[in-house]
Structure formats: structure tokens, C-alpha cells
Amino acid sequence: MRIAHSFLTIMPEKILPEAFVARIKGQRPDDADDFLRAISGDPWLSIRTNPFKPQESHLPVAMGDAVPWCSDGNYLNDRPLFTLIPQFHGGAFYVQEASSMSLSVALSVVTPLLPPHPTCLDLCAAPGGKATLLLSRIGQQGIVVANEVVRQRAWILRENIAKWGAPSAIVTNKKPDEIAASGVTFDLITVDAPCSGEGMFRKDQTAIDEWSPKAAADCATRQREILTSIWPALKTGGFLIYSTCTYNPDENERNVEWMVNELGAEIIKLHIPEGFGIETLQTSTGEAYAFYPHKVKGEGLFICLLRKVEDTIPQRPDTKKKGLQRIEIKESKQGTEYTNGLKVYLKGDELIGLPATLASAMTELTKALSPLMAGVPIGTVLKKNGTSVFTPAPELPLSAAFKSGSIPEVNLPEQQALKFLHGDSDLLLPDDAPDGWLVISHEGLRLGLVKVIGKRLNNYYPKEWRIKMNINR
Ligand code: SAM
């Protein structure tokens, strides 16, 4: 919805809301002009590579400088057409704005303080930028529940998490108070809150169009509601990383001060090298950090690490009132041959794989949160004419836990791989490709499944994931 307000201040290219410009001039009297001018510049483009995917596969994008605060982040000098890069679909990298990768800095401080197998929640996770970063850092030893409240966005999140391939991920579609009501608790919660989006003004005209002083004030109120709702789900002694992509102090500094004063949090310092250009903000309760458009190669962002020292909201929402139902899953002997290091469970008629070291905690989370995805979808077993028929899940070959060779694999050149991703059935397979289920890969990166019966090929790449544009360049 477009909100009517005055647009009187004309910058070189972008027209910014007058009230926003006035506030920035008050916030930063010394360098407001540089700040506002930078918003009219070109946005930076960056990607983050995936440690769960074969590192030898060549990425067909020309990497620029490294992102200083994130070891697997790189700027790109040119914008490629990502849709036509098979590695993009296979989860080899995630296109993520560089400032958002600052979660990496907070995680480098938090990770050594977490228990050996932490349970983490990314509360506002779609489309999945921060959740995939969390998985890169914590997914080897701990669980990451990636949650998104908006249903349609939750399915996109599920797609991106499935493609990232970390076996210890769970994807849910819950409201914050439903998660708290379920009784599960977390060692770490990240809240990348819905916000007024001022930090996106450089790359997103809609963020400018939708901004108003009232919308920004409403965001601050909603953020406190979200934080209040999820606070009971954070263990005492657990950590919360709060971030927004706005410059508004009411959504940033005032909210972390409020968490300290009202919720019983303390702020933990991050150690940020000065050369990064990230500004330290002194709040009345401790340090927070801000990315400003004229100081860093990235968009606007605010981040603060907090710890729950005491539980000041002892009342937990009543599970029965919220109507949360526990689901049943049980251990299964079927499907174990397709993965490494996973225990297999039957959830309805679906086989799912959970990392053996995390299986007991992940089954509890799965029962309590009825997720859209838990661990590795392996496939379904259905009885047909008295025999059990196994159909592998499209997500199975994308997982890092997939056992290589358990389903024969064919490596296709770029154009054929794009045809597969487009959903085509007339693929040119090698002459010696066997009948039955086949994993399709490109440059050693697994993309999905087809089934060959004689001359017929069925493409099992999910319809919602398929490339919609014309792939013939
Ligand atoms: N963390 C994501 C990433 O890195 O890709 C971006 C998250 S975006 C800034 C904020 C998300 O919060 C949106 O996906 C939005 O749908 C969700 N959201 C909106 N209202 C919410 C609420 N009341 N409680 C929880 N999440 C909410």
C-alpha cells in the first residue's frame, strides 16, 4: 500500500521522504549529506558460498573482493543472470547483501559460548539469508529451526533451506507465541525483525514508497511484541541476536535498551576491527553496531547481541488454548541406505533422516512444532498391490548427507542441466545411463531427480522450483 506523505527533498537521483531526511540530519549532523548521497548510489552485490556443497565445483561468476566480516562472502563486480546458473539452483551459493552477513561476526562471538549441540531458532527467517548463514556456522554441530510466519514465504524458505543441504535444519511456519507455547526452548534465537527498511532505500524503491513516520513507529511497536512473545522460548543464559535493516533508533537502540530494562537481557560486545567501517553505537545499556551506506560496502543494518540473564516473563502461553498439536514420528529401518550418518524416521508416509547425534532433540522439536520440513526428506513408502514402493524425495540428492552412489548419478553439461531445471523431459542422457531413478548433477553438484523407463523420462524437479523463463540464450 502506498502511504501518502511529502516527498520534497530531491537528492541527485533518489527522492527521499522529507521526514526521513530531516531525521537523518538530526541523527548525523556531521555527515548527513554524505550519508544521503550514498543512498542514491549503486547497491553492492555479493554472494556467500555453501560449505555443505562440493567446493571443487567451479562457480561461473567472477568474484570480486572478499566481504571483510564474512569468511565465505564475496562481492561480485558484475550482476550475472542468476536464474541461468545451475549452481545457483543447486545451493552452491546464496545471493546475500553484504551487511546481512554481519551475523557471521555475532556468531563468531556466540558459538564458543553455546553448549556442544545447541538448538537455535531463526524466528523471522524467510527467504533464508541469515538462516543459511546460521547453518553454515552451526549446522555441523547444532540444530537450526528456520521459522517464517507468512505461509507463502515459509515455502520459499523451505526451498532455500532444502537446497542449502544441511541435515540439521527444521523449517516451520509458526507465530512467535505458538513457538513459545509449544514448550520448546532454544540456546540461541536470531530475530531479524520486520522493520521500516530504511537500509534498503538504495536498492529497493518500494521500501521508500512504503515508508512513513507512522509506519516506522508501528514497526517499533510490532518488534517489541515479537520479542515479548518469543522471550519465554529463550533459555535463561541463552543468546538473542537482534537485527533490523533500518536506521531508525526507535526500532534499534531504543528496542535493545527496552530488552535490557524490561525483559532481563544484557548486551554482549562484539569485537569488530575498525577497518571494517562498521559503527559502534553507544546505547544507555551497552554497544550495538550499525552499517551506514557511506561507510561500508553494503546496505543499512543494525545488529546487537544480547543474553538472557533472568526470566522476567515467567508466564508461558497455554499450549492448549493455542491449539498446538503434537505429531507422531517413529524410527524406521527403511530408507537408511540413501544417507550417511542419519537415523531414519517415519512421519506419516514420509521417511525423514535426522543426524544421529541430534536425533533425540530433533524428534522432540518435530513433534512439538509440526514443521514443513525436518532434517532430510528421504522419500515416501506407499503400498501398491501389496508391495512397498519407495519414491525418493526431490530434496534427497541436495542434502550433504546423501550417500553418493545410492542412486545412480549423471552429470549433465550446462544447457542440459538448465533444461532439467526448466522441467523438460527431453534431456540428452549418456547412452549408458541406466533405467530407473537417476540423480542429475552439473559440475559435480547434485540438482535433483529423474526417472527413466525405456525411452520415457519423467522429470521430478518440483514444479514450484522450476525455471520459468526461456532458457535458450
Ligand atoms: N532473515 C531473513 C533473511 O535473512 O533472509 C529476512 C527476514 S525479513 C527482514 C523479516 C521477516 O519477518 C519477513 O519474512 C516477515 O514475513 C516476517 N514477519 C512479519 N511479521 C512478523 C511477525 N509478527 N512475527 C514474526 N515474523 C514476522
XYZ file of C-alpha atoms and ligand atoms in Angstrom:
500
model
C 0.000 0.000 0.000
C 1.314 3.452 -0.857
C 1.209 5.768 2.101
C 0.712 9.453 1.389
C 3.379 11.758 2.779
C 5.527 14.548 1.451
C 8.473 13.875 -0.873
C 10.112 17.248 -1.042
C 13.800 16.617 -0.692
C 15.380 15.855 -4.040
C 18.713 14.045 -3.940
C 20.814 13.552 -7.106
C 18.766 10.549 -8.237
C 16.512 9.326 -5.471
C 13.675 11.301 -3.971
C 13.619 10.581 -0.263
C 10.801 11.303 2.208
C 11.263 14.692 3.812
C 10.693 13.419 7.357
C 13.354 10.729 6.838
C 15.890 13.264 5.553
C 15.146 15.592 8.496
C 15.613 12.748 10.974
C 18.926 11.640 9.437
C 20.159 15.262 9.539
C 19.331 15.322 13.253
C 20.880 11.897 13.859
C 24.096 12.633 11.948
C 24.686 16.388 11.791
C 28.326 15.924 10.697
C 27.923 13.642 7.695
C 24.206 13.553 6.799
C 24.889 14.801 3.261
C 27.422 12.037 2.542
C 25.022 9.514 4.079
C 22.047 10.670 1.983
C 24.116 10.965 -1.189
C 25.302 7.381 -0.736
C 21.680 6.194 -0.755
C 21.464 7.369 -4.354
C 24.494 5.332 -5.401
C 24.516 1.818 -6.838
C 23.939 -1.062 -4.422
C 26.687 -3.633 -3.851
C 26.183 -7.208 -4.992
C 27.556 -10.134 -3.032
C 27.252 -13.895 -2.613
C 28.095 -16.356 0.132
C 29.345 -19.842 -0.735
C 27.992 -23.031 0.810
C 30.279 -25.246 2.926
C 27.805 -28.149 2.559
C 28.403 -28.387 -1.193
C 31.409 -29.726 -3.104
C 33.966 -26.930 -3.027
C 35.695 -28.107 -6.197
C 32.690 -27.264 -8.389
C 33.551 -24.186 -10.397
C 31.315 -21.140 -9.814
C 30.662 -19.386 -13.114
C 30.677 -15.909 -11.533
C 33.657 -13.563 -11.407
C 34.382 -12.990 -7.709
C 35.405 -9.525 -6.564
C 36.828 -8.585 -3.150
C 36.145 -10.675 -0.079
C 33.492 -9.348 2.319
C 35.719 -8.323 5.256
C 33.366 -9.527 8.010
C 32.362 -12.882 6.498
C 34.898 -15.547 5.502
C 32.683 -17.114 2.809
C 31.280 -13.842 1.408
C 32.456 -12.170 -1.801
C 31.412 -9.104 -3.740
C 30.641 -9.555 -7.423
C 31.811 -6.949 -9.888
C 29.071 -7.728 -12.415
C 25.489 -8.871 -11.988
C 25.053 -12.225 -13.737
C 21.637 -13.658 -14.608
C 21.475 -15.968 -11.584
C 18.434 -17.829 -12.948
C 20.592 -19.259 -15.730
C 23.338 -20.536 -13.414
C 22.691 -24.191 -12.403
C 24.908 -23.777 -9.299
C 22.513 -21.090 -8.016
C 19.659 -23.647 -8.086
C 21.843 -26.357 -6.569
C 22.553 -24.202 -3.494
C 26.279 -23.767 -4.165
C 25.926 -20.122 -3.100
C 23.340 -17.688 -1.748
C 22.948 -14.164 -3.067
C 23.088 -12.132 0.127
C 23.545 -8.459 0.750
C 26.973 -7.987 2.413
C 25.833 -6.157 5.578
C 23.430 -9.030 6.323
C 26.483 -11.290 6.506
C 27.407 -9.437 9.724
C 25.533 -12.208 11.534
C 28.818 -14.042 10.996
C 30.591 -11.582 13.352
C 27.999 -12.103 16.100
C 28.176 -15.872 15.630
C 31.963 -15.880 15.978
C 31.435 -14.425 19.494
C 28.449 -16.596 20.436
C 29.420 -20.002 19.046
C 32.172 -20.736 21.608
C 29.702 -19.860 24.401
C 26.999 -22.296 23.259
C 26.595 -25.880 24.529
C 28.112 -28.645 22.324
C 24.875 -29.367 20.389
C 22.957 -26.093 20.507
C 19.341 -25.681 19.490
C 18.911 -22.435 17.551
C 15.895 -20.602 16.180
C 15.847 -18.088 13.350
C 12.447 -16.574 14.123
C 11.933 -14.328 11.070
C 13.770 -16.392 8.524
C 12.318 -16.056 5.009
C 13.710 -16.065 2.412
C 16.614 -17.670 4.249
C 19.716 -15.467 4.059
C 20.514 -15.444 7.771
C 19.232 -19.000 8.319
C 21.605 -20.429 5.690
C 24.463 -18.474 7.292
C 23.469 -19.843 10.698
C 23.518 -23.343 9.198
C 26.961 -22.738 7.697
C 28.335 -21.809 11.137
C 26.304 -24.016 13.487
C 24.725 -26.716 11.301
C 27.599 -29.213 11.716
C 27.107 -29.455 15.477
C 23.690 -27.983 16.245
C 20.082 -27.652 15.126
C 18.680 -24.645 13.299
C 14.916 -24.126 13.276
C 14.166 -21.662 10.487
C 10.727 -20.157 11.042
C 8.606 -17.869 8.909
C 5.159 -16.668 9.897
C 3.856 -15.869 6.390
C 2.825 -19.150 4.745
C 3.869 -18.362 1.174
C 7.233 -17.039 2.339
C 7.670 -20.142 4.512
C 7.537 -22.351 1.386
C 10.250 -20.223 -0.264
C 12.286 -20.544 2.938
C 11.811 -24.324 2.830
C 13.061 -24.413 -0.771
C 16.196 -22.394 0.062
C 16.944 -24.446 3.185
C 16.437 -27.743 1.323
C 18.825 -26.562 -1.389
C 21.419 -25.481 1.215
C 21.589 -29.172 2.133
C 22.394 -29.006 5.871
C 20.822 -32.088 7.508
C 20.209 -30.432 10.882
C 17.659 -27.868 9.634
C 13.973 -27.711 10.539
C 11.577 -25.342 8.754
C 8.437 -24.128 10.494
C 5.540 -21.788 9.782
C 4.517 -20.549 13.206
C 3.681 -17.345 15.012
C 6.203 -16.394 17.704
C 3.725 -17.080 20.535
C 2.896 -20.504 19.079
C 6.567 -21.451 19.246
C 6.775 -20.261 22.852
C 3.529 -22.099 23.679
C 4.942 -25.367 22.295
C 7.276 -25.529 25.294
C 10.499 -25.919 23.249
C 13.405 -23.714 24.295
C 16.487 -22.509 22.469
C 20.120 -21.703 23.237
C 20.209 -19.029 20.541
C 17.439 -17.061 18.841
C 18.008 -14.685 15.956
C 15.347 -12.055 15.385
C 15.898 -10.333 12.046
C 12.819 -8.255 12.613
C 10.338 -6.927 10.056
C 11.231 -3.232 10.003
C 10.783 0.080 8.200
C 13.501 -0.945 5.722
C 15.381 2.367 5.510
C 18.587 0.412 4.971
C 17.098 -0.924 1.721
C 16.336 2.527 0.246
C 19.364 2.295 -2.075
C 18.276 -0.967 -3.686
C 14.505 -1.050 -3.275
C 12.191 1.767 -4.371
C 9.232 0.018 -2.678
C 10.934 0.496 0.695
C 10.945 4.264 0.012
C 7.367 4.278 -1.258
C 6.058 2.423 1.795
C 7.959 4.460 4.376
C 6.245 6.978 6.646
C 6.919 8.150 10.213
C 3.812 6.236 11.306
C 4.862 3.011 9.524
C 8.282 3.241 11.228
C 6.659 3.815 14.638
C 4.310 0.842 14.065
C 7.346 -1.325 13.238
C 8.975 -0.454 16.575
C 5.798 -1.497 18.415
C 5.496 -4.746 16.438
C 9.160 -5.595 17.115
C 8.551 -5.324 20.878
C 5.506 -7.581 20.531
C 7.559 -10.174 18.634
C 10.372 -10.031 21.196
C 7.944 -10.294 24.108
C 6.245 -13.316 22.510
C 9.423 -15.271 21.832
C 11.310 -14.358 25.036
C 9.917 -17.347 27.034
C 11.350 -19.698 24.378
C 14.907 -18.474 25.064
C 16.707 -20.443 27.776
C 17.973 -18.417 30.710
C 21.631 -17.842 29.846
C 20.765 -18.166 26.122
C 21.588 -15.582 23.448
C 19.487 -13.430 21.153
C 20.835 -11.656 18.094
C 18.578 -8.752 17.183
C 18.919 -7.138 13.782
C 16.997 -4.787 11.502
C 17.734 -3.195 8.146
C 16.792 0.295 9.227
C 18.463 3.386 10.718
C 15.537 4.273 12.978
C 16.729 4.499 16.619
C 13.241 3.581 17.900
C 13.484 0.221 16.103
C 17.145 -0.215 17.035
C 18.856 1.348 20.086
C 15.578 2.022 21.946
C 14.435 -1.584 21.435
C 17.621 -3.172 22.767
C 17.565 -0.772 25.727
C 13.977 -1.877 26.321
C 15.033 -5.563 26.173
C 17.640 -4.901 28.840
C 15.311 -2.850 31.054
C 12.069 -4.817 30.608
C 12.928 -8.368 29.533
C 16.004 -9.023 31.625
C 18.670 -9.065 28.895
C 22.277 -7.896 28.930
C 24.216 -6.698 25.922
C 27.351 -8.576 24.864
C 30.088 -6.726 22.980
C 31.199 -7.834 19.539
C 34.816 -7.408 18.535
C 34.763 -5.564 15.247
C 38.005 -4.408 13.638
C 37.956 -0.655 12.984
C 38.903 -1.025 9.341
C 35.536 -2.650 8.583
C 33.768 0.732 8.668
C 31.038 -0.632 10.958
C 29.981 1.989 13.537
C 29.698 1.238 17.235
C 26.583 2.787 18.764
C 26.693 3.540 22.483
C 23.247 2.837 23.884
C 22.431 3.511 27.534
C 22.696 -0.257 28.131
C 25.713 -1.276 26.021
C 27.122 -1.475 22.493
C 25.244 -2.096 19.284
C 26.542 -1.859 15.715
C 25.392 -0.097 12.577
C 26.199 -0.329 8.884
C 25.827 3.010 7.118
C 25.730 3.357 3.329
C 28.635 5.836 3.065
C 30.884 3.862 5.441
C 30.649 0.228 4.293
C 30.308 -1.682 1.033
C 26.818 -2.794 1.948
C 23.312 -1.644 2.757
C 21.999 -0.298 6.069
C 21.830 -2.673 9.002
C 21.676 -2.690 12.794
C 22.823 -5.620 14.926
C 23.103 -6.293 18.641
C 23.966 -9.419 20.638
C 22.092 -9.953 23.899
C 21.980 -12.605 26.577
C 19.018 -13.538 28.765
C 20.169 -13.147 32.329
C 16.802 -13.578 34.008
C 13.316 -14.623 33.078
C 11.123 -11.616 33.653
C 8.138 -13.041 31.782
C 7.584 -16.309 33.648
C 4.094 -16.867 32.208
C 4.282 -19.208 29.250
C 1.353 -19.064 26.793
C -1.031 -22.000 27.237
C -0.417 -24.659 24.560
C -3.982 -25.983 24.726
C -5.502 -22.549 24.176
C -3.358 -22.049 21.082
C -4.468 -25.461 19.753
C -0.945 -26.720 19.049
C -0.993 -30.419 18.272
C 1.929 -32.751 18.699
C 2.611 -35.018 15.748
C 3.872 -38.578 15.918
C 7.035 -39.909 14.321
C 8.691 -43.279 14.839
C 12.049 -44.789 13.991
C 12.183 -46.801 10.757
C 14.542 -49.342 9.247
C 13.561 -48.361 5.704
C 15.452 -45.754 3.703
C 18.699 -45.950 5.680
C 20.734 -46.870 2.575
C 20.357 -43.434 0.980
C 22.157 -41.295 3.549
C 25.267 -41.154 5.716
C 25.083 -40.696 9.479
C 21.316 -40.234 9.709
C 18.673 -42.051 11.725
C 15.527 -42.567 9.690
C 12.017 -41.854 10.973
C 8.541 -42.331 9.548
C 6.369 -39.196 9.711
C 3.015 -40.142 8.188
C 4.102 -41.895 4.983
C 7.281 -39.778 4.686
C 10.730 -41.025 5.582
C 12.925 -38.320 7.096
C 16.570 -38.517 8.129
C 17.916 -36.830 11.260
C 21.622 -36.614 12.153
C 22.283 -39.403 14.694
C 23.925 -37.050 17.225
C 20.953 -34.650 17.160
C 18.141 -37.133 16.547
C 16.598 -37.104 20.003
C 16.406 -33.278 20.189
C 15.235 -33.052 16.558
C 12.447 -35.606 17.061
C 11.200 -33.598 20.058
C 11.218 -30.373 18.012
C 9.479 -32.138 15.133
C 6.743 -33.488 17.392
C 6.196 -30.110 19.050
C 6.377 -27.805 16.020
C 4.782 -29.860 13.166
C 7.343 -28.452 10.707
C 7.159 -28.020 6.930
C 10.496 -29.837 6.755
C 12.561 -31.669 9.377
C 16.062 -32.894 8.656
C 16.454 -34.612 5.283
C 13.321 -35.595 3.332
C 14.268 -39.094 2.097
C 11.106 -40.203 0.323
C 7.755 -41.887 0.691
C 6.832 -45.527 1.002
C 3.413 -46.452 -0.307
C 1.839 -49.885 -0.604
C 0.956 -50.714 -4.209
C -0.598 -54.128 -4.969
C 0.679 -55.496 -1.671
C 4.294 -54.332 -2.124
C 6.010 -51.271 -0.679
C 7.074 -48.778 -3.331
C 9.750 -46.231 -2.416
C 9.744 -42.836 -4.127
C 12.782 -40.679 -3.300
C 12.120 -37.060 -2.249
C 13.314 -34.343 -4.684
C 15.250 -32.789 -1.774
C 17.209 -36.004 -1.035
C 20.086 -35.559 -3.530
C 20.505 -31.919 -2.488
C 21.407 -32.920 1.046
C 25.017 -33.093 2.204
C 24.054 -36.388 3.895
C 23.001 -38.092 0.623
C 25.018 -41.272 0.137
C 26.802 -40.906 -3.165
C 26.039 -43.841 -5.476
C 22.897 -44.965 -3.618
C 21.029 -43.699 -6.686
C 22.996 -43.641 -9.987
C 24.119 -40.138 -10.994
C 24.525 -38.485 -14.386
C 26.488 -35.301 -14.794
C 24.985 -33.021 -17.449
C 26.546 -30.060 -19.287
C 25.153 -26.579 -18.594
C 22.426 -26.389 -21.242
C 21.067 -29.849 -20.397
C 21.199 -29.043 -16.676
C 19.158 -25.893 -17.383
C 16.644 -27.955 -19.339
C 16.328 -30.240 -16.319
C 15.814 -27.222 -14.019
C 13.239 -25.896 -16.501
C 11.255 -29.124 -16.033
C 11.876 -30.517 -19.533
C 11.622 -34.246 -20.220
C 13.605 -34.425 -23.473
C 17.040 -34.473 -21.846
C 20.050 -35.895 -23.646
C 21.369 -38.514 -21.235
C 24.577 -40.522 -21.786
C 23.973 -43.783 -23.714
C 24.994 -45.880 -20.712
C 22.553 -44.177 -18.303
C 20.551 -46.966 -16.637
C 16.767 -47.156 -16.306
C 15.127 -46.179 -13.022
C 15.825 -43.296 -10.665
C 18.772 -41.056 -11.617
C 20.352 -38.110 -9.838
C 21.021 -35.213 -12.211
C 24.121 -33.190 -11.468
C 26.174 -30.439 -13.071
C 29.896 -29.936 -12.424
C 29.632 -32.448 -9.574
C 26.816 -30.505 -7.873
C 23.612 -32.529 -7.441
C 20.452 -30.800 -8.650
C 17.572 -33.284 -8.496
C 15.960 -36.483 -9.777
C 14.537 -38.009 -12.935
C 13.081 -41.435 -13.555
C 13.828 -43.235 -16.816
C 11.647 -46.061 -18.093
C 12.837 -47.197 -21.523
C 12.615 -44.185 -23.803
C 10.458 -42.200 -21.367
C 11.919 -39.748 -18.884
C 9.923 -38.228 -16.017
C 11.339 -35.025 -14.597
C 10.893 -34.910 -10.801
C 12.211 -31.385 -10.300
C 9.457 -29.728 -8.188
C 7.120 -27.519 -10.256
C 7.469 -24.555 -7.858
C 11.278 -24.652 -8.135
C 11.438 -24.749 -11.930
C 12.974 -22.001 -14.051
C 10.038 -20.087 -15.525
C 11.932 -18.026 -18.129
C 13.070 -19.042 -21.613
C 16.388 -20.826 -21.139
C 17.516 -20.705 -24.768
C 20.032 -17.896 -24.886
N 16.050 -13.098 7.984
C 15.573 -13.054 6.617
C 16.752 -13.267 5.698
O 17.888 -13.009 6.085
O 16.528 -13.730 4.563
C 14.825 -11.760 6.336
C 13.712 -11.529 7.300
S 12.721 -10.135 6.976
C 13.728 -8.826 7.440
C 11.554 -10.217 8.263
C 10.599 -11.395 8.208
O 9.718 -11.316 9.346
C 9.702 -11.440 6.985
O 9.876 -12.652 6.312
C 8.287 -11.315 7.550
O 7.346 -12.093 6.865
C 8.451 -11.796 8.963
N 7.416 -11.261 9.887
C 6.491 -10.300 9.656
N 5.707 -10.126 10.727
C 6.130 -10.979 11.666
C 5.708 -11.285 12.990
N 4.682 -10.633 13.552
N 6.367 -12.241 13.666
C 7.400 -12.891 13.106
N 7.850 -12.646 11.857
C 7.233 -11.696 11.139
